[in-house]
PDB file of C-alpha atoms in Angstrom:
ATOM      1  CA  MET D 999      17.922 -13.437  15.191  1.00  0.00           C
ATOM      2  CA  SER D1000      17.046 -13.347  11.547  1.00  0.00           C
ATOM      3  CA  LYS D1001      16.427 -10.414   9.679  1.00  0.00           C
ATOM      4  CA  VAL D1002      13.002 -10.272   8.463  1.00  0.00           C
ATOM      5  CA  ALA D1003      11.285  -7.884   6.252  1.00  0.00           C
ATOM      6  CA  LEU D1004       7.565  -6.766   6.015  1.00  0.00           C
ATOM      7  CA  VAL D1005       5.782  -6.276   2.489  1.00  0.00           C
ATOM      8  CA  LEU D1006       2.700  -4.453   2.271  1.00  0.00           C
ATOM      9  CA  GLU D1007       0.554  -4.697  -0.969  1.00  0.00           C
ATOM     10  CA  GLY D1008      -2.004  -1.689  -1.751  1.00  0.00           C
ATOM     11  CA  GLY D1009      -5.307  -2.070  -3.233  1.00  0.00           C
ATOM     12  CA  GLY D1010      -6.881   1.564  -2.324  1.00  0.00           C
ATOM     13  CA  LEU D1011      -9.173   1.094   0.717  1.00  0.00           C
ATOM     14  CA  ARG D1012      -8.601  -2.804   0.989  1.00  0.00           C
ATOM     15  CA  GLY D1013      -5.471  -1.406   2.829  1.00  0.00           C
ATOM     16  CA  ILE D1014      -7.853  -1.171   5.813  1.00  0.00           C
ATOM     17  CA  PHE D1015      -7.270  -4.918   6.413  1.00  0.00           C
ATOM     18  CA  THR D1016      -3.300  -4.136   6.187  1.00  0.00           C
ATOM     19  CA  ALA D1017      -4.029  -1.486   9.043  1.00  0.00           C
ATOM     20  CA  GLY D1018      -5.846  -4.240  11.130  1.00  0.00           C
ATOM     21  CA  VAL D1019      -2.715  -6.539  10.896  1.00  0.00           C
ATOM     22  CA  THR D1020      -0.073  -3.506  11.325  1.00  0.00           C
ATOM     23  CA  ASP D1021      -2.115  -2.203  14.255  1.00  0.00           C
ATOM     24  CA  CYS D1022      -2.244  -5.589  16.138  1.00  0.00           C
ATOM     25  CA  PHE D1023       1.656  -6.075  15.389  1.00  0.00           C
ATOM     26  CA  MET D1024       2.316  -2.684  16.889  1.00  0.00           C
ATOM     27  CA  ASP D1025       0.045  -3.741  20.033  1.00  0.00           C
ATOM     28  CA  HIS D1026       1.981  -7.001  20.481  1.00  0.00           C
ATOM     29  CA  GLY D1027       5.551  -5.515  19.938  1.00  0.00           C
ATOM     30  CA  ILE D1028       6.184  -7.171  16.258  1.00  0.00           C
ATOM     31  CA  ASP D1029       8.733  -5.030  14.547  1.00  0.00           C
ATOM     32  CA  PHE D1030      10.830  -5.840  11.484  1.00  0.00           C
ATOM     33  CA  ASP D1031      14.190  -4.740   9.936  1.00  0.00           C
ATOM     34  CA  TYR D1032      12.518  -3.391   6.562  1.00  0.00           C
ATOM     35  CA  VAL D1033       9.280  -2.463   5.628  1.00  0.00           C
ATOM     36  CA  CYS D1034       8.435  -1.949   1.749  1.00  0.00           C
ATOM     37  CA  GLY D1035       4.980  -0.528   0.961  1.00  0.00           C
ATOM     38  CA  VAL D1036       3.061  -0.131  -2.284  1.00  0.00           C
ATOM     39  CA  SER D1037       0.026   2.222  -2.940  1.00  0.00           C
ATOM     40  CA  ALA D1038      -2.421   1.748   0.350  1.00  0.00           C
ATOM     41  CA  GLY D1039       0.513  -0.081   1.434  1.00  0.00           C
ATOM     42  CA  ALA D1040       2.650   2.899   1.653  1.00  0.00           C
ATOM     43  CA  CYS D1041       0.253   4.612   3.594  1.00  0.00           C
ATOM     44  CA  ASN D1042       0.396   1.613   5.961  1.00  0.00           C
ATOM     45  CA  THR D1043       4.217   2.176   6.096  1.00  0.00           C
ATOM     46  CA  PHE D1044       3.939   5.613   7.291  1.00  0.00           C
ATOM     47  CA  ALA D1045       1.805   4.574  10.192  1.00  0.00           C
ATOM     48  CA  PHE D1046       3.961   1.517  11.147  1.00  0.00           C
ATOM     49  CA  ILE D1047       7.255   3.249  10.886  1.00  0.00           C
ATOM     50  CA  GLY D1048       6.177   6.291  12.785  1.00  0.00           C
ATOM     51  CA  LYS D1049       4.326   3.770  15.504  1.00  0.00           C
ATOM     52  CA  GLN D1050       0.948   6.048  14.694  1.00  0.00           C
ATOM     53  CA  ARG D1051      -1.452   3.358  15.788  1.00  0.00           C
ATOM     54  CA  GLY D1052      -4.912   3.618  14.532  1.00  0.00           C
ATOM     55  CA  TYR D1053      -3.756   6.469  11.974  1.00  0.00           C
ATOM     56  CA  PHE D1054      -4.965   4.662   8.500  1.00  0.00           C
ATOM     57  CA  ARG D1055      -8.134   3.500   9.797  1.00  0.00           C
ATOM     58  CA  LYS D1056      -8.804   7.002  11.156  1.00  0.00           C
ATOM     59  CA  CYS D1057      -7.921   8.656   7.299  1.00  0.00           C
ATOM     60  CA  VAL D1058     -10.125   6.437   5.857  1.00  0.00           C
ATOM     61  CA  THR D1059     -13.334   6.177   7.954  1.00  0.00           C
ATOM     62  CA  GLN D1060     -14.044   9.915   7.860  1.00  0.00           C
ATOM     63  CA  LYS D1061     -17.659  10.395   9.499  1.00  0.00           C
ATOM     64  CA  ASN D1062     -18.050  13.652   7.422  1.00  0.00           C
ATOM     65  CA  ARG D1063     -17.994  12.592   3.612  1.00  0.00           C
ATOM     66  CA  PHE D1064     -17.110  15.898   2.718  1.00  0.00           C
ATOM     67  CA  LYS D1065     -13.988  15.712   4.529  1.00  0.00           C
ATOM     68  CA  SER D1066     -13.033  12.310   2.962  1.00  0.00           C
ATOM     69  CA  PHE D1067     -10.030  12.205   0.477  1.00  0.00           C
ATOM     70  CA  TYR D1068     -12.159  10.346  -1.885  1.00  0.00           C
ATOM     71  CA  GLY D1069     -15.871  10.059  -3.563  1.00  0.00           C
ATOM     72  CA  VAL D1070     -18.395  12.575  -4.899  1.00  0.00           C
ATOM     73  CA  PRO D1071     -19.133  14.526  -1.796  1.00  0.00           C
ATOM     74  CA  GLN D1072     -15.557  15.985  -1.160  1.00  0.00           C
ATOM     75  CA  MET D1073     -15.325  16.838  -5.188  1.00  0.00           C
ATOM     76  CA  ILE D1074     -17.546  19.716  -4.483  1.00  0.00           C
ATOM     77  CA  GLU D1075     -14.413  21.234  -2.637  1.00  0.00           C
ATOM     78  CA  SER D1076     -11.366  19.379  -4.202  1.00  0.00           C
ATOM     79  CA  ARG D1077     -12.818  18.973  -7.806  1.00  0.00           C
ATOM     80  CA  ARG D1078     -11.022  15.837  -7.657  1.00  0.00           C
ATOM     81  CA  PHE D1079     -12.453  12.409  -7.079  1.00  0.00           C
ATOM     82  CA  VAL D1080      -9.662  11.252  -5.184  1.00  0.00           C
ATOM     83  CA  ASP D1081      -7.572  14.095  -3.343  1.00  0.00           C
ATOM     84  CA  LEU D1082      -4.317  12.787  -1.901  1.00  0.00           C
ATOM     85  CA  ASP D1083      -3.194  16.087  -0.490  1.00  0.00           C
ATOM     86  CA  LYS D1084      -5.950  15.630   2.063  1.00  0.00           C
ATOM     87  CA  LEU D1085      -4.516  12.307   2.918  1.00  0.00           C
ATOM     88  CA  PHE D1086      -0.655  13.302   3.113  1.00  0.00           C
ATOM     89  CA  TYR D1087      -0.964  17.005   4.123  1.00  0.00           C
ATOM     90  CA  ASP D1088      -4.452  17.698   5.799  1.00  0.00           C
ATOM     91  CA  TYR D1089      -4.913  14.614   7.919  1.00  0.00           C
ATOM     92  CA  THR D1090      -1.128  14.479   8.871  1.00  0.00           C
ATOM     93  CA  GLU D1091      -1.660  17.889  10.284  1.00  0.00           C
ATOM     94  CA  GLU D1092      -5.153  17.565  11.680  1.00  0.00           C
ATOM     95  CA  TYR D1093      -4.307  14.209  13.380  1.00  0.00           C
ATOM     96  CA  GLY D1094      -0.930  15.069  14.681  1.00  0.00           C
ATOM     97  CA  PHE D1095       1.265  12.500  12.708  1.00  0.00           C
ATOM     98  CA  ASP D1096       4.502  12.633  14.390  1.00  0.00           C
ATOM     99  CA  PHE D1097       6.902  12.938  11.236  1.00  0.00           C
ATOM    100  CA  GLY D1098      10.094  13.427  13.849  1.00  0.00           C
ATOM    101  CA  LYS D1099       9.226   9.986  15.101  1.00  0.00           C
ATOM    102  CA  PHE D1100       8.702   8.511  11.391  1.00  0.00           C
ATOM    103  CA  ALA D1101      11.934  10.345  10.102  1.00  0.00           C
ATOM    104  CA  ASN D1102      14.247   8.968  12.979  1.00  0.00           C
ATOM    105  CA  ALA D1103      12.932   5.356  13.133  1.00  0.00           C
ATOM    106  CA  SER D1104      15.867   2.760  13.045  1.00  0.00           C
ATOM    107  CA  ILE D1105      13.726   0.575  10.706  1.00  0.00           C
ATOM    108  CA  GLU D1106      14.805   0.596   7.052  1.00  0.00           C
ATOM    109  CA  TRP D1107      11.677   1.634   4.643  1.00  0.00           C
ATOM    110  CA  GLU D1108      11.148   2.206   0.970  1.00  0.00           C
ATOM    111  CA  MET D1109       7.843   2.941  -0.794  1.00  0.00           C
ATOM    112  CA  VAL D1110       7.245   1.739  -4.323  1.00  0.00           C
ATOM    113  CA  VAL D1111       6.190   4.219  -7.176  1.00  0.00           C
ATOM    114  CA  SER D1112       6.221   3.856 -10.941  1.00  0.00           C
ATOM    115  CA  ASN D1113       8.214   6.029 -13.244  1.00  0.00           C
ATOM    116  CA  ILE D1114       5.824   6.825 -16.158  1.00  0.00           C
ATOM    117  CA  GLU D1115       8.740   7.546 -18.644  1.00  0.00           C
ATOM    118  CA  THR D1116      10.301   4.293 -18.144  1.00  0.00           C
ATOM    119  CA  GLY D1117       7.417   2.186 -17.028  1.00  0.00           C
ATOM    120  CA  LYS D1118       9.321   0.656 -14.075  1.00  0.00           C
ATOM    121  CA  ALA D1119       9.202   0.688 -10.388  1.00  0.00           C
ATOM    122  CA  GLU D1120      11.389   2.744  -8.293  1.00  0.00           C
ATOM    123  CA  TYR D1121      11.934   2.357  -4.538  1.00  0.00           C
ATOM    124  CA  MET D1122      12.221   5.560  -2.659  1.00  0.00           C
ATOM    125  CA  SER D1123      13.088   6.305   1.030  1.00  0.00           C
ATOM    126  CA  THR D1124      14.005   9.905   2.577  1.00  0.00           C
ATOM    127  CA  LYS D1125      14.223  11.499   5.796  1.00  0.00           C
ATOM    128  CA  ASP D1126      13.097  14.664   4.226  1.00  0.00           C
ATOM    129  CA  VAL D1127       9.420  15.108   5.500  1.00  0.00           C
ATOM    130  CA  GLU D1128       8.055  17.183   2.569  1.00  0.00           C
ATOM    131  CA  LYS D1129       9.614  14.614   0.251  1.00  0.00           C
ATOM    132  CA  CYS D1130       8.266  11.733   2.165  1.00  0.00           C
ATOM    133  CA  LYS D1131       4.713  13.130   1.381  1.00  0.00           C
ATOM    134  CA  LYS D1132       5.513  13.341  -2.051  1.00  0.00           C
ATOM    135  CA  ILE D1133       6.646   9.613  -2.240  1.00  0.00           C
ATOM    136  CA  GLY D1134       3.310   8.625  -0.397  1.00  0.00           C
ATOM    137  CA  CYS D1135       1.198  10.574  -2.991  1.00  0.00           C
ATOM    138  CA  ALA D1136       3.296   8.919  -6.046  1.00  0.00           C
ATOM    139  CA  SER D1137       2.970   5.520  -4.441  1.00  0.00           C
ATOM    140  CA  CYS D1138      -0.957   5.949  -4.021  1.00  0.00           C
ATOM    141  CA  ALA D1139      -1.481   7.838  -7.299  1.00  0.00           C
ATOM    142  CA  ILE D1140      -4.088   5.846  -9.164  1.00  0.00           C
ATOM    143  CA  PRO D1141      -3.857   6.271 -13.104  1.00  0.00           C
ATOM    144  CA  GLY D1142      -6.700   7.991 -14.428  1.00  0.00           C
ATOM    145  CA  LEU D1143      -8.028   9.545 -11.137  1.00  0.00           C
ATOM    146  CA  VAL D1144      -4.867  11.346  -9.739  1.00  0.00           C
ATOM    147  CA  SER D1145      -2.418  13.451 -11.944  1.00  0.00           C
ATOM    148  CA  PRO D1146       1.199  12.098 -12.061  1.00  0.00           C
ATOM    149  CA  VAL D1147       3.385  13.348  -8.919  1.00  0.00           C
ATOM    150  CA  GLU D1148       6.629  15.220  -9.955  1.00  0.00           C
ATOM    151  CA  ILE D1149       9.601  14.330  -7.647  1.00  0.00           C
ATOM    152  CA  ASP D1150      13.072  15.422  -8.596  1.00  0.00           C
ATOM    153  CA  GLY D1151      11.839  16.480 -12.079  1.00  0.00           C
ATOM    154  CA  GLN D1152      10.480  12.995 -12.738  1.00  0.00           C
ATOM    155  CA  LEU D1153       6.715  11.998 -13.087  1.00  0.00           C
ATOM    156  CA  TYR D1154       5.458   9.215 -10.952  1.00  0.00           C
ATOM    157  CA  LEU D1155       1.919   7.105 -10.389  1.00  0.00           C
ATOM    158  CA  ASP D1156       0.899   4.203  -8.279  1.00  0.00           C
ATOM    159  CA  GLY D1157       3.493   1.936  -7.325  1.00  0.00           C
ATOM    160  CA  GLY D1158       0.990  -1.104  -7.657  1.00  0.00           C
ATOM    161  CA  ILE D1159       1.140  -0.875 -11.722  1.00  0.00           C
ATOM    162  CA  CYS D1160       4.885  -1.845 -11.967  1.00  0.00           C
ATOM    163  CA  ASP D1161       5.292  -3.555  -8.864  1.00  0.00           C
ATOM    164  CA  SER D1162       2.364  -4.729  -7.090  1.00  0.00           C
ATOM    165  CA  ILE D1163       4.047  -7.045  -4.452  1.00  0.00           C
ATOM    166  CA  PRO D1164       7.818  -6.100  -4.207  1.00  0.00           C
ATOM    167  CA  ILE D1165       8.851  -9.634  -2.715  1.00  0.00           C
ATOM    168  CA  SER D1166      11.703  -9.995  -5.408  1.00  0.00           C
ATOM    169  CA  HIS D1167      13.107  -6.555  -4.636  1.00  0.00           C
ATOM    170  CA  THR D1168      13.006  -7.508  -1.101  1.00  0.00           C
ATOM    171  CA  LEU D1169      15.132 -10.701  -1.660  1.00  0.00           C
ATOM    172  CA  GLU D1170      17.197  -8.707  -3.806  1.00  0.00           C
ATOM    173  CA  LYS D1171      18.174  -6.436  -0.897  1.00  0.00           C
ATOM    174  CA  GLY D1172      19.128  -9.316   1.069  1.00  0.00           C
ATOM    175  CA  TYR D1173      16.429 -10.267   3.134  1.00  0.00           C
ATOM    176  CA  ASP D1174      15.862 -13.864   2.838  1.00  0.00           C
ATOM    177  CA  LYS D1175      12.623 -13.895   4.967  1.00  0.00           C
ATOM    178  CA  ALA D1176       9.608 -11.947   4.699  1.00  0.00           C
ATOM    179  CA  VAL D1177       5.864 -11.469   6.301  1.00  0.00           C
ATOM    180  CA  VAL D1178       3.992 -10.517   3.169  1.00  0.00           C
ATOM    181  CA  ILE D1179       0.533  -8.513   3.768  1.00  0.00           C
ATOM    182  CA  LEU D1180      -2.056  -9.038   0.825  1.00  0.00           C
ATOM    183  CA  THR D1181      -5.247  -7.671   0.497  1.00  0.00           C
ATOM    184  CA  ARG D1182      -6.911  -9.867  -1.759  1.00  0.00           C
ATOM    185  CA  LYS D1183      -8.712 -13.602  -0.814  1.00  0.00           C
ATOM    186  CA  LYS D1184      -6.707 -16.267  -2.303  1.00  0.00           C
ATOM    187  CA  GLY D1185      -7.563 -16.878  -5.937  1.00  0.00           C
ATOM    188  CA  ASN D1186      -9.006 -13.558  -6.349  1.00  0.00           C
ATOM    189  CA  TYR D1187      -7.170 -11.566  -9.197  1.00  0.00           C
ATOM    190  CA  SER D1188      -8.294  -8.838 -11.266  1.00  0.00           C
ATOM    191  CA  ARG D1189      -7.674  -8.686 -15.162  1.00  0.00           C
ATOM    192  CA  ILE D1190      -7.667  -5.456 -17.263  1.00  0.00           C
ATOM    193  CA  THR D1191     -10.685  -5.551 -19.612  1.00  0.00           C
ATOM    194  CA  ASP D1192     -10.179  -4.069 -23.404  1.00  0.00           C
ATOM    195  CA  GLY D1193     -12.375  -1.105 -22.412  1.00  0.00           C
ATOM    196  CA  GLN D1194      -9.969  -0.199 -19.729  1.00  0.00           C
ATOM    197  CA  LYS D1195      -7.025  -0.694 -22.083  1.00  0.00           C
ATOM    198  CA  LEU D1196      -8.557   1.882 -24.714  1.00  0.00           C
ATOM    199  CA  ILE D1197      -9.046   4.202 -21.942  1.00  0.00           C
ATOM    200  CA  PHE D1198      -5.644   3.822 -20.855  1.00  0.00           C
ATOM    201  CA  SER D1199      -3.926   3.941 -24.216  1.00  0.00           C
ATOM    202  CA  ARG D1200      -5.496   7.348 -24.746  1.00  0.00           C
ATOM    203  CA  LEU D1201      -4.385   8.828 -21.146  1.00  0.00           C
ATOM    204  CA  PHE D1202      -0.906   7.503 -21.563  1.00  0.00           C
ATOM    205  CA  ALA D1203      -0.374   7.716 -25.043  1.00  0.00           C
ATOM    206  CA  LYS D1204       2.903   9.641 -24.788  1.00  0.00           C
ATOM    207  CA  TYR D1205       4.008   7.424 -22.204  1.00  0.00           C
ATOM    208  CA  PRO D1206       3.866   3.896 -24.304  1.00  0.00           C
ATOM    209  CA  LYS D1207       6.314   1.930 -21.608  1.00  0.00           C
ATOM    210  CA  PHE D1208       3.822   2.845 -18.860  1.00  0.00           C
ATOM    211  CA  TYR D1209       0.926   1.761 -20.688  1.00  0.00           C
ATOM    212  CA  GLU D1210       2.349  -1.559 -21.531  1.00  0.00           C
ATOM    213  CA  ALA D1211       3.388  -1.746 -17.720  1.00  0.00           C
ATOM    214  CA  ILE D1212      -0.327  -1.325 -17.049  1.00  0.00           C
ATOM    215  CA  CYS D1213      -1.478  -4.195 -19.612  1.00  0.00           C
ATOM    216  CA  ARG D1214       0.950  -6.549 -18.057  1.00  0.00           C
ATOM    217  CA  ARG D1215       0.028  -5.695 -14.267  1.00  0.00           C
ATOM    218  CA  SER D1216      -2.111  -8.732 -13.871  1.00  0.00           C
ATOM    219  CA  GLU D1217      -0.116 -11.357 -15.348  1.00  0.00           C
ATOM    220  CA  LEU D1218       2.426  -9.857 -12.978  1.00  0.00           C
ATOM    221  CA  TYR D1219       0.583  -9.788  -9.972  1.00  0.00           C
ATOM    222  CA  MET D1220      -0.661 -13.419 -10.658  1.00  0.00           C
ATOM    223  CA  LYS D1221       3.192 -14.282 -11.060  1.00  0.00           C
ATOM    224  CA  GLN D1222       4.313 -12.613  -7.566  1.00  0.00           C
ATOM    225  CA  VAL D1223       1.343 -14.041  -5.644  1.00  0.00           C
ATOM    226  CA  GLY D1224       2.900 -17.431  -6.985  1.00  0.00           C
ATOM    227  CA  ILE D1225       6.445 -16.464  -5.922  1.00  0.00           C
ATOM    228  CA  CYS D1226       4.915 -15.789  -2.390  1.00  0.00           C
ATOM    229  CA  GLU D1227       3.180 -19.105  -2.272  1.00  0.00           C
ATOM    230  CA  GLU D1228       6.487 -20.903  -3.233  1.00  0.00           C
ATOM    231  CA  LEU D1229       8.613 -19.282  -0.753  1.00  0.00           C
ATOM    232  CA  GLU D1230       5.595 -19.812   1.933  1.00  0.00           C
ATOM    233  CA  LYS D1231       5.889 -23.413   1.373  1.00  0.00           C
ATOM    234  CA  GLN D1232       9.950 -23.349   1.680  1.00  0.00           C
ATOM    235  CA  GLY D1233       9.219 -21.523   4.911  1.00  0.00           C
ATOM    236  CA  LYS D1234      10.822 -18.385   3.666  1.00  0.00           C
ATOM    237  CA  VAL D1235       7.520 -16.247   3.815  1.00  0.00           C
ATOM    238  CA  ILE D1236       4.628 -16.065   6.128  1.00  0.00           C
ATOM    239  CA  LEU D1237       1.649 -14.873   3.875  1.00  0.00           C
ATOM    240  CA  ILE D1238      -1.226 -13.239   5.785  1.00  0.00           C
ATOM    241  CA  ARG D1239      -4.417 -12.438   3.730  1.00  0.00           C
ATOM    242  CA  PRO D1240      -8.199 -11.960   4.278  1.00  0.00           C
ATOM    243  CA  THR D1241     -10.131 -15.158   4.109  1.00  0.00           C
ATOM    244  CA  MET D1242     -13.677 -12.979   3.892  1.00  0.00           C
ATOM    245  CA  GLN D1243     -14.855 -10.683   1.090  1.00  0.00           C
ATOM    246  CA  GLU D1244     -12.596  -7.834   0.760  1.00  0.00           C
ATOM    247  CA  VAL D1245     -13.840  -4.322   0.470  1.00  0.00           C
ATOM    248  CA  SER D1246     -13.671  -2.619  -2.732  1.00  0.00           C
ATOM    249  CA  ARG D1247     -10.715  -0.194  -3.784  1.00  0.00           C
ATOM    250  CA  LEU D1248     -12.826   2.816  -2.860  1.00  0.00           C
ATOM    251  CA  GLU D1249     -15.284   1.255  -0.792  1.00  0.00           C
ATOM    252  CA  SER D1250     -17.367   3.950   1.201  1.00  0.00           C
ATOM    253  CA  ASP D1251     -19.369   1.529   3.779  1.00  0.00           C
ATOM    254  CA  GLU D1252     -18.625   2.405   6.922  1.00  0.00           C
ATOM    255  CA  ASP D1253     -19.553  -0.813   8.725  1.00  0.00           C
ATOM    256  CA  ALA D1254     -17.653  -3.173   5.594  1.00  0.00           C
ATOM    257  CA  LEU D1255     -14.400  -1.036   6.497  1.00  0.00           C
ATOM    258  CA  ALA D1256     -14.471  -1.646   9.926  1.00  0.00           C
ATOM    259  CA  MET D1257     -15.237  -5.407   9.397  1.00  0.00           C
ATOM    260  CA  SER D1258     -12.289  -5.538   7.018  1.00  0.00           C
ATOM    261  CA  TYR D1259     -10.107  -3.964   9.814  1.00  0.00           C
ATOM    262  CA  PHE D1260     -11.386  -6.326  12.810  1.00  0.00           C
ATOM    263  CA  HIS D1261     -10.608  -9.168  10.247  1.00  0.00           C
ATOM    264  CA  GLY D1262      -6.993  -7.858   9.631  1.00  0.00           C
ATOM    265  CA  TYR D1263      -6.741  -7.503  13.317  1.00  0.00           C
ATOM    266  CA  THR D1264      -7.951 -10.952  14.109  1.00  0.00           C
ATOM    267  CA  LYS D1265      -5.804 -12.588  11.532  1.00  0.00           C
ATOM    268  CA  ALA D1266      -2.788 -11.210  12.702  1.00  0.00           C
ATOM    269  CA  LYS D1267      -3.175 -12.244  16.047  1.00  0.00           C
ATOM    270  CA  GLU D1268      -3.300 -16.015  14.700  1.00  0.00           C
ATOM    271  CA  PHE D1269       0.320 -15.483  13.204  1.00  0.00           C
ATOM    272  CA  LEU D1270       2.007 -13.795  16.339  1.00  0.00           C
ATOM    273  CA  ASP D1271       3.783 -16.725  17.652  1.00  0.00           C
ATOM    274  CA  ARG D1272       4.830 -18.076  14.161  1.00  0.00           C
ATOM    275  CA  ILE D1273       6.162 -14.963  13.522  1.00  0.00           C
ATOM    276  CA  ARG D1274       8.081 -14.740  16.815  1.00  0.00           C
ATOM    277  CA  GLU D1275       9.685 -17.963  15.984  1.00  0.00           C
ATOM    278  CA  PHE D1276      10.194 -16.967  12.259  1.00  0.00           C
ATOM    279  CA  LYS D1277      12.263 -13.892  13.712  1.00  0.00           C
ATOM    280  CA  GLU D1278      14.272 -16.270  16.044  1.00  0.00           C
TER     281      GLU D1278
END
């Protein structure tokens, strides 16, 4: 059988689509040799590697908005618009995340983080549970909304800034086939505005290489999508992405989140036979 990788894009709450896809994979016994997740894709990497079906969906669809890890209501307690400690520390305990199963899984995995000193992506993996949580926080740390996360003396932020779709890294590791889960519709790309550039230039004045990476992100993202689409034509990549309107990065509408989740689950079912053949 071929060695096949799974690559999971981020996108904040758009990751609920990916959760539907990966839950479908778990329900149907679809596994991979390597998983690389970015930002929200890192959250889904935790759930998929640890075989915690439904975990990501549970985390992002809190009935009580004061218990949510993002949004205005929970700011009263956390004083932060996005509180990643809830996501990677409180919820893991509350929902009984099995870190033992995660740490001892046979599947190779990495999560992408952005080094704010160098402005480059780094790919991290460990069996240490506390460091796992830090890596997850760093990969999801949205610039401007979350403070940089320190790991081994270095500061990191959202992995999606420097490598939104780590397909090139995956190929460099020797995996010549990959299933890539995107969270945007085909042709739907966002571009950084002049106003955003001004804000980020001030926020990261001490980190010019990271600021440059922020400014290049849109161009890099479109290039990476193009690489994936070309590899799809060559039969080396299976691309799964939404065909309905995606939810927003910080979506709070519970019905919209549920619809996106089930869209992901349904979309994944369409690819199950192809993926099984792909792995032969």
